[in-house]
PDB file of C-alpha atoms in Angstrom:
ATOM      1  CA  MET A 419     -27.862  56.776 -45.531  1.00 46.00           C
ATOM      2  CA  ASN A 420     -28.448  53.494 -47.868  1.00 51.00           C
ATOM      3  CA  THR A 421     -25.267  51.616 -46.900  1.00 46.00           C
ATOM      4  CA  VAL A 422     -26.111  48.671 -49.082  1.00 44.00           C
ATOM      5  CA  ALA A 423     -27.642  51.004 -51.793  1.00 46.00           C
ATOM      6  CA  MET A 424     -23.994  52.486 -51.789  1.00 51.00           C
ATOM      7  CA  ASN A 425     -22.283  49.249 -51.500  1.00 56.00           C
ATOM      8  CA  ALA A 426     -23.925  47.395 -54.474  1.00 52.00           C
ATOM      9  CA  PRO A 427     -21.738  46.245 -57.384  1.00 56.00           C
ATOM     10  CA  ALA A 428     -22.421  48.224 -59.947  1.00 59.00           C
ATOM     11  CA  ALA A 429     -24.303  46.441 -63.383  1.00 62.00           C
ATOM     12  CA  PRO A 430     -21.593  45.088 -65.698  1.00 79.00           C
ATOM     13  CA  ARG A 431     -21.142  47.416 -68.661  1.00 86.00           C
ATOM     14  CA  GLY A 432     -23.632  45.959 -71.823  1.00 96.00           C
ATOM     15  CA  ARG A 433     -22.112  45.413 -75.271  1.00 98.00           C
ATOM     16  CA  PHE A 434     -22.167  48.176 -78.205  1.00 98.00           C
ATOM     17  CA  ILE A 435     -22.609  46.090 -82.138  1.00 98.00           C
ATOM     18  CA  THR A 436     -22.835  48.281 -85.215  1.00 98.00           C
ATOM     19  CA  PHE A 437     -24.327  47.068 -87.927  1.00 98.00           C
ATOM     20  CA  GLU A 438     -22.590  48.690 -91.209  1.00 98.00           C
ATOM     21  CA  GLY A 439     -22.754  48.169 -95.364  1.00 95.00           C
ATOM     22  CA  GLY A 440     -24.293  49.965 -98.160  1.00 89.00           C
ATOM     23  CA  GLU A 441     -27.636  49.688 -99.350  1.00 86.00           C
ATOM     24  CA  GLY A 442     -29.884  47.136 -99.208  1.00 86.00           C
ATOM     25  CA  ALA A 443     -26.734  44.775 -97.317  1.00 91.00           C
ATOM     26  CA  GLY A 444     -29.605  43.132 -95.158  1.00 93.00           C
ATOM     27  CA  LYS A 445     -28.263  45.438 -91.970  1.00 96.00           C
ATOM     28  CA  SER A 446     -32.172  46.056 -90.271  1.00 95.00           C
ATOM     29  CA  THR A 447     -32.871  42.588 -91.283  1.00 96.00           C
ATOM     30  CA  GLN A 448     -30.131  41.110 -89.131  1.00 98.00           C
ATOM     31  CA  LEU A 449     -30.091  43.493 -86.269  1.00 98.00           C
ATOM     32  CA  ALA A 450     -33.457  42.197 -85.318  1.00 98.00           C
ATOM     33  CA  ARG A 451     -32.688  38.555 -85.777  1.00 98.00           C
ATOM     34  CA  LEU A 452     -29.384  38.843 -83.630  1.00 98.00           C
ATOM     35  CA  ALA A 453     -31.349  40.921 -80.985  1.00 98.00           C
ATOM     36  CA  ALA A 454     -34.158  37.994 -81.099  1.00 98.00           C
ATOM     37  CA  ARG A 455     -31.184  35.459 -80.656  1.00 98.00           C
ATOM     38  CA  LEU A 456     -29.519  37.403 -77.383  1.00 98.00           C
ATOM     39  CA  ARG A 457     -32.738  37.587 -76.064  1.00 98.00           C
ATOM     40  CA  ARG A 458     -33.650  34.595 -75.829  1.00 97.00           C
ATOM     41  CA  ARG A 459     -30.328  34.067 -73.479  1.00 95.00           C
ATOM     42  CA  GLY A 460     -32.182  36.252 -71.052  1.00 95.00           C
ATOM     43  CA  LEU A 461     -30.485  39.509 -72.533  1.00 96.00           C
ATOM     44  CA  THR A 462     -31.817  43.412 -71.756  1.00 97.00           C
ATOM     45  CA  VAL A 463     -31.388  44.336 -75.934  1.00 98.00           C
ATOM     46  CA  VAL A 464     -31.233  47.992 -76.960  1.00 98.00           C
ATOM     47  CA  GLU A 465     -32.298  47.889 -80.824  1.00 98.00           C
ATOM     48  CA  THR A 466     -31.549  51.533 -82.134  1.00 98.00           C
ATOM     49  CA  ARG A 467     -30.137  53.190 -85.654  1.00 96.00           C
ATOM     50  CA  GLU A 468     -28.223  56.544 -86.984  1.00 95.00           C
ATOM     51  CA  PRO A 469     -28.830  58.630 -87.944  1.00 89.00           C
ATOM     52  CA  GLY A 470     -31.623  58.672 -85.474  1.00 94.00           C
ATOM     53  CA  GLY A 471     -31.868  56.716 -82.071  1.00 95.00           C
ATOM     54  CA  SER A 472     -32.985  59.539 -79.479  1.00 95.00           C
ATOM     55  CA  PRO A 473     -36.485  62.404 -80.515  1.00 91.00           C
ATOM     56  CA  GLY A 474     -33.796  65.031 -81.145  1.00 90.00           C
ATOM     57  CA  ALA A 475     -32.005  62.875 -83.091  1.00 92.00           C
ATOM     58  CA  GLU A 476     -34.666  61.349 -85.214  1.00 92.00           C
ATOM     59  CA  VAL A 477     -36.094  65.100 -86.048  1.00 89.00           C
ATOM     60  CA  VAL A 478     -32.237  65.475 -87.946  1.00 87.00           C
ATOM     61  CA  ARG A 479     -32.935  62.781 -89.895  1.00 86.00           C
ATOM     62  CA  THR A 480     -35.829  63.918 -91.312  1.00 86.00           C
ATOM     63  CA  ALA A 481     -33.494  66.499 -92.593  1.00 82.00           C
ATOM     64  CA  ILE A 482     -30.909  64.596 -93.414  1.00 78.00           C
ATOM     65  CA  LEU A 483     -32.476  61.860 -95.567  1.00 79.00           C
ATOM     66  CA  SER A 484     -34.687  64.047 -97.145  1.00 79.00           C
ATOM     67  CA  GLY A 485     -32.286  65.890 -99.095  1.00 76.00           C
ATOM     68  CA  ALA A 486     -33.094  69.395 -97.069  1.00 76.00           C
ATOM     69  CA  ALA A 487     -29.713  69.413 -95.667  1.00 74.00           C
ATOM     70  CA  LYS A 488     -27.683  69.332 -98.470  1.00 75.00           C
ATOM     71  CA  LYS A 489     -27.882  72.235 -99.640  1.00 79.00           C
ATOM     72  CA  TYR A 490     -26.244  74.081 -96.560  1.00 77.00           C
ATOM     73  CA  GLY A 491     -23.104  72.253 -98.242  1.00 80.00           C
ATOM     74  CA  PRO A 492     -21.237  69.177 -96.981  1.00 79.00           C
ATOM     75  CA  PHE A 493     -19.758  70.439 -93.808  1.00 83.00           C
ATOM     76  CA  ALA A 494     -23.016  71.607 -92.114  1.00 84.00           C
ATOM     77  CA  GLU A 495     -24.144  67.998 -93.138  1.00 83.00           C
ATOM     78  CA  ALA A 496     -21.815  66.399 -91.290  1.00 85.00           C
ATOM     79  CA  MET A 497     -22.200  68.625 -87.967  1.00 87.00           C
ATOM     80  CA  LEU A 498     -25.884  67.176 -88.617  1.00 89.00           C
ATOM     81  CA  PHE A 499     -24.796  63.914 -88.141  1.00 88.00           C
ATOM     82  CA  ALA A 500     -22.554  65.212 -85.120  1.00 92.00           C
ATOM     83  CA  ALA A 501     -25.502  66.600 -83.003  1.00 92.00           C
ATOM     84  CA  ALA A 502     -27.668  63.904 -84.167  1.00 94.00           C
ATOM     85  CA  ARG A 503     -24.680  61.661 -82.823  1.00 95.00           C
ATOM     86  CA  ALA A 504     -24.461  63.612 -79.153  1.00 95.00           C
ATOM     87  CA  ASP A 505     -28.167  63.421 -78.224  1.00 95.00           C
ATOM     88  CA  HIS A 506     -28.263  59.683 -79.445  1.00 97.00           C
ATOM     89  CA  ILE A 507     -25.185  58.321 -76.970  1.00 97.00           C
ATOM     90  CA  ALA A 508     -26.122  60.844 -74.508  1.00 96.00           C
ATOM     91  CA  GLN A 509     -29.864  59.739 -74.322  1.00 97.00           C
ATOM     92  CA  THR A 510     -29.712  55.919 -75.883  1.00 98.00           C
ATOM     93  CA  ILE A 511     -26.326  54.582 -76.013  1.00 98.00           C
ATOM     94  CA  ARG A 512     -24.455  55.426 -72.926  1.00 97.00           C
ATOM     95  CA  PRO A 513     -27.901  55.214 -69.942  1.00 97.00           C
ATOM     96  CA  ALA A 514     -28.852  51.941 -71.631  1.00 98.00           C
ATOM     97  CA  LEU A 515     -25.105  50.439 -71.333  1.00 98.00           C
ATOM     98  CA  ALA A 516     -24.324  51.329 -67.850  1.00 97.00           C
ATOM     99  CA  SER A 517     -27.577  49.571 -67.103  1.00 97.00           C
ATOM    100  CA  GLY A 518     -25.793  46.400 -68.756  1.00 97.00           C
ATOM    101  CA  ALA A 519     -27.825  45.998 -72.430  1.00 98.00           C
ATOM    102  CA  TYR A 520     -26.658  44.983 -75.431  1.00 98.00           C
ATOM    103  CA  VAL A 521     -27.137  47.885 -77.704  1.00 98.00           C
ATOM    104  CA  LEU A 522     -27.586  47.355 -81.598  1.00 98.00           C
ATOM    105  CA  SER A 523     -27.218  50.230 -83.686  1.00 98.00           C
ATOM    106  CA  ASP A 524     -28.376  49.877 -87.275  1.00 98.00           C
ATOM    107  CA  ARG A 525     -25.300  52.447 -88.683  1.00 97.00           C
ATOM    108  CA  PHE A 526     -22.807  54.407 -86.483  1.00 97.00           C
ATOM    109  CA  VAL A 527     -19.328  56.321 -86.648  1.00 95.00           C
ATOM    110  CA  ASP A 528     -17.923  54.263 -89.153  1.00 96.00           C
ATOM    111  CA  SER A 529     -20.740  55.719 -91.452  1.00 93.00           C
ATOM    112  CA  THR A 530     -20.188  58.984 -91.342  1.00 89.00           C
ATOM    113  CA  ARG A 531     -16.571  57.760 -91.966  1.00 90.00           C
ATOM    114  CA  VAL A 532     -17.651  56.431 -95.687  1.00 90.00           C
ATOM    115  CA  TYR A 533     -20.071  58.680 -95.946  1.00 84.00           C
ATOM    116  CA  GLN A 534     -19.448  62.100 -95.485  1.00 81.00           C
ATOM    117  CA  THR A 535     -16.225  61.673 -97.128  1.00 79.00           C
ATOM    118  CA  VAL A 536     -18.064  60.119-100.859  1.00 80.00           C
ATOM    119  CA  PHE A 537     -20.715  62.433-100.759  1.00 68.00           C
ATOM    120  CA  GLY A 538     -19.644  65.718 -99.056  1.00 62.00           C
ATOM    121  CA  GLU A 539     -15.399  65.358-100.110  1.00 72.00           C
ATOM    122  CA  VAL A 540     -15.441  66.515 -95.802  1.00 80.00           C
ATOM    123  CA  PRO A 541     -11.813  66.500 -94.854  1.00 84.00           C
ATOM    124  CA  ALA A 542     -10.863  64.142 -92.893  1.00 82.00           C
ATOM    125  CA  ASP A 543      -9.235  65.910 -90.103  1.00 88.00           C
ATOM    126  CA  ALA A 544     -12.367  67.794 -89.535  1.00 88.00           C
ATOM    127  CA  LEU A 545     -14.036  64.591 -89.027  1.00 88.00           C
ATOM    128  CA  ALA A 546     -11.782  63.550 -86.771  1.00 90.00           C
ATOM    129  CA  GLY A 547     -11.933  65.885 -84.688  1.00 92.00           C
ATOM    130  CA  LEU A 548     -15.903  66.392 -84.395  1.00 91.00           C
ATOM    131  CA  GLU A 549     -15.707  62.465 -83.848  1.00 93.00           C
ATOM    132  CA  ARG A 550     -13.606  62.840 -80.897  1.00 93.00           C
ATOM    133  CA  LEU A 551     -16.083  65.572 -79.359  1.00 92.00           C
ATOM    134  CA  THR A 552     -19.328  63.127 -80.316  1.00 94.00           C
ATOM    135  CA  VAL A 553     -18.339  59.859 -79.334  1.00 95.00           C
ATOM    136  CA  GLY A 554     -15.520  59.358 -77.149  1.00 92.00           C
ATOM    137  CA  ASP A 555     -15.198  56.198 -75.636  1.00 92.00           C
ATOM    138  CA  MET A 556     -18.425  54.912 -76.978  1.00 96.00           C
ATOM    139  CA  MET A 557     -16.422  53.384 -79.595  1.00 97.00           C
ATOM    140  CA  PRO A 558     -18.139  50.348 -80.813  1.00 98.00           C
ATOM    141  CA  ASP A 559     -17.443  46.768 -79.109  1.00 98.00           C
ATOM    142  CA  LEU A 560     -18.036  44.279 -82.747  1.00 98.00           C
ATOM    143  CA  THR A 561     -18.743  46.178 -86.018  1.00 98.00           C
ATOM    144  CA  ILE A 562     -20.544  43.746 -88.465  1.00 98.00           C
ATOM    145  CA  ILE A 563     -19.731  45.343 -91.783  1.00 98.00           C
ATOM    146  CA  LEU A 564     -22.751  43.105 -94.587  1.00 98.00           C
ATOM    147  CA  ASP A 565     -20.527  43.135 -97.487  1.00 97.00           C
ATOM    148  CA  LEU A 566     -22.892  43.238-100.890  1.00 93.00           C
ATOM    149  CA  PRO A 567     -21.396  43.861-104.689  1.00 91.00           C
ATOM    150  CA  VAL A 568     -22.994  47.116-106.220  1.00 86.00           C
ATOM    151  CA  GLU A 569     -25.245  44.804-108.474  1.00 84.00           C
ATOM    152  CA  ALA A 570     -26.924  42.865-106.276  1.00 85.00           C
ATOM    153  CA  SER A 571     -27.643  46.119-103.679  1.00 80.00           C
ATOM    154  CA  VAL A 572     -28.846  47.941-106.569  1.00 77.00           C
ATOM    155  CA  GLU A 573     -31.317  44.967-107.015  1.00 80.00           C
ATOM    156  CA  ARG A 574     -32.304  44.682-103.548  1.00 77.00           C
ATOM    157  CA  LEU A 575     -33.302  48.966-103.368  1.00 77.00           C
ATOM    158  CA  ARG A 576     -35.179  48.192-106.702  1.00 77.00           C
ATOM    159  CA  LYS A 577     -37.204  45.262-105.343  1.00 78.00           C
ATOM    160  CA  ARG A 578     -38.604  47.256-102.070  1.00 72.00           C
ATOM    161  CA  GLY A 579     -39.663  49.809-104.537  1.00 64.00           C
ATOM    162  CA  ALA A 580     -39.258  52.723-102.498  1.00 56.00           C
ATOM    163  CA  ALA A 581     -38.284  55.731-103.271  1.00 53.00           C
ATOM    164  CA  PRO A 582     -34.876  56.421-102.530  1.00 54.00           C
ATOM    165  CA  ASP A 583     -33.524  58.379-100.219  1.00 49.00           C
ATOM    166  CA  ARG A 584     -30.730  61.084-100.189  1.00 48.00           C
ATOM    167  CA  PHE A 585     -28.063  58.336-100.594  1.00 56.00           C
ATOM    168  CA  GLU A 586     -29.574  55.529-101.914  1.00 53.00           C
ATOM    169  CA  GLY A 587     -30.484  57.938-104.817  1.00 59.00           C
ATOM    170  CA  GLU A 588     -26.529  58.321-105.796  1.00 65.00           C
ATOM    171  CA  PRO A 589     -25.043  56.938-109.090  1.00 72.00           C
ATOM    172  CA  LEU A 590     -23.786  53.351-108.558  1.00 80.00           C
ATOM    173  CA  GLU A 591     -19.896  54.438-108.792  1.00 84.00           C
ATOM    174  CA  ARG A 592     -20.775  56.582-105.626  1.00 84.00           C
ATOM    175  CA  HIS A 593     -21.742  53.401-104.354  1.00 85.00           C
ATOM    176  CA  ARG A 594     -18.696  51.499-105.229  1.00 90.00           C
ATOM    177  CA  ALA A 595     -16.400  54.105-103.541  1.00 91.00           C
ATOM    178  CA  ILE A 596     -19.438  53.365-100.319  1.00 91.00           C
ATOM    179  CA  ARG A 597     -18.159  49.386-100.524  1.00 93.00           C
ATOM    180  CA  ASP A 598     -14.342  50.096-101.359  1.00 94.00           C
ATOM    181  CA  ARG A 599     -13.954  52.606 -98.068  1.00 94.00           C
ATOM    182  CA  PHE A 600     -16.164  50.276 -95.909  1.00 96.00           C
ATOM    183  CA  LEU A 601     -13.451  47.269 -96.703  1.00 97.00           C
ATOM    184  CA  ALA A 602     -10.813  49.274 -95.993  1.00 96.00           C
ATOM    185  CA  LEU A 603     -11.767  50.211 -92.705  1.00 96.00           C
ATOM    186  CA  ALA A 604     -12.200  46.735 -91.675  1.00 97.00           C
ATOM    187  CA  ALA A 605      -9.065  45.994 -92.937  1.00 98.00           C
ATOM    188  CA  ARG A 606      -7.253  48.673 -90.828  1.00 96.00           C
ATOM    189  CA  GLU A 607      -8.855  47.839 -87.492  1.00 96.00           C
ATOM    190  CA  PRO A 608      -9.686  43.970 -87.588  1.00 96.00           C
ATOM    191  CA  GLY A 609      -9.784  43.526 -84.032  1.00 96.00           C
ATOM    192  CA  ARG A 610     -13.233  45.618 -84.293  1.00 98.00           C
ATOM    193  CA  PHE A 611     -14.483  44.897 -87.463  1.00 98.00           C
ATOM    194  CA  ALA A 612     -15.952  41.694 -89.069  1.00 98.00           C
ATOM    195  CA  VAL A 613     -17.148  41.655 -92.725  1.00 98.00           C
ATOM    196  CA  VAL A 614     -20.031  39.037 -93.246  1.00 98.00           C
ATOM    197  CA  ASP A 615     -21.068  37.938 -96.880  1.00 97.00           C
ATOM    198  CA  ALA A 616     -24.250  39.561 -97.205  1.00 96.00           C
ATOM    199  CA  SER A 617     -25.169  38.019-100.721  1.00 93.00           C
ATOM    200  CA  ALA A 618     -26.180  34.587 -99.245  1.00 93.00           C
ATOM    201  CA  ASP A 619     -29.246  33.953 -98.380  1.00 94.00           C
ATOM    202  CA  GLU A 620     -30.545  35.423 -95.001  1.00 96.00           C
ATOM    203  CA  ASP A 621     -30.674  32.495 -92.220  1.00 98.00           C
ATOM    204  CA  MET A 622     -26.881  31.551 -93.129  1.00 98.00           C
ATOM    205  CA  VAL A 623     -25.978  35.460 -92.658  1.00 98.00           C
ATOM    206  CA  GLU A 624     -27.569  35.196 -89.337  1.00 98.00           C
ATOM    207  CA  GLN A 625     -25.683  31.959 -88.362  1.00 98.00           C
ATOM    208  CA  VAL A 626     -22.269  33.655 -89.528  1.00 98.00           C
ATOM    209  CA  ILE A 627     -23.072  36.763 -87.300  1.00 98.00           C
ATOM    210  CA  TRP A 628     -23.971  34.376 -84.257  1.00 98.00           C
ATOM    211  CA  SER A 629     -20.998  32.453 -84.675  1.00 98.00           C
ATOM    212  CA  LEU A 630     -18.874  35.913 -84.180  1.00 98.00           C
ATOM    213  CA  VAL A 631     -21.044  36.772 -81.582  1.00 98.00           C
ATOM    214  CA  GLU A 632     -21.950  34.112 -78.894  1.00 97.00           C
ATOM    215  CA  PRO A 633     -18.246  33.232 -78.926  1.00 96.00           C
ATOM    216  CA  ARG A 634     -16.886  37.202 -78.466  1.00 96.00           C
ATOM    217  CA  PHE A 635     -19.362  38.148 -75.926  1.00 96.00           C
ATOM    218  CA  LEU A 636     -21.320  35.493 -74.311  1.00 90.00           C
ATOM    219  CA  PRO A 637     -20.261  33.214 -71.170  1.00 71.00           C
ATOM    220  CA  ALA A 638     -20.112  29.491 -72.237  1.00 65.00           C
ATOM    221  CA  LYS A 639     -22.746  27.955 -70.856  1.00 59.00           C
ATOM    222  CA  ALA A 640     -21.691  25.202 -67.918  1.00 43.00           C
ATOM    223  CA  PRO A 641     -21.022  22.255 -68.668  1.00 47.00           C
ATOM    224  CA  ALA A 642     -24.340  19.153 -67.812  1.00 46.00           C
ATOM    225  CA  GLU A 643     -23.553  17.821 -64.788  1.00 47.00           C
ATOM    226  CA  PRO A 644     -23.489  13.458 -64.965  1.00 51.00           C
ATOM    227  CA  ALA A 645     -26.455  11.952 -64.194  1.00 50.00           C
ATOM    228  CA  ALA A 646     -26.546  10.591 -60.776  1.00 45.00           C
TER     229      ALA A 646
END
């Protein structure tokens, strides 16, 4: 029996940070910037996304964002999101957190809470049931909402020039409803959410995010020893 291995302390649980918000708010950009800062502090970081984030979930992502699943109705689409999330948690998020890594996800459960009620009108109790089954104890430690006025969001998407996906191509009133619901979630859970103005330049947004993450999760640097 390997006594040393048995007595070795378990790695401390990592931290789980998610990025949410409307289309074009800069989630992918700011996630990558935060990941780079954390790595410069010597931390292990796993960057991921939803829908997707694991091989099985990426297959489901294609079906959802292409619109292929839309014809089966809103509840079927919600079930697909739940299946993808269960695989994502099992294959990517839970193992990474158990190893002590920081997991940064471009969207997670709050996008389902918002988009499935705005687009699919799935009953809230049905979504809550799916959430309990798939997420369990894997709720984020911090959720950063990048908030952007709808008109600015649409302009950013236009400048991208790429064909809109299943959600990007929806009318303005839907995008306004999405923004409102994200802000409502943040108001209900101020301990987990932080709303960041995404209309500022990227460097400023990055600094604001770092000012939220560093004091909350990173140990303070030891003071320098006085010179002899």
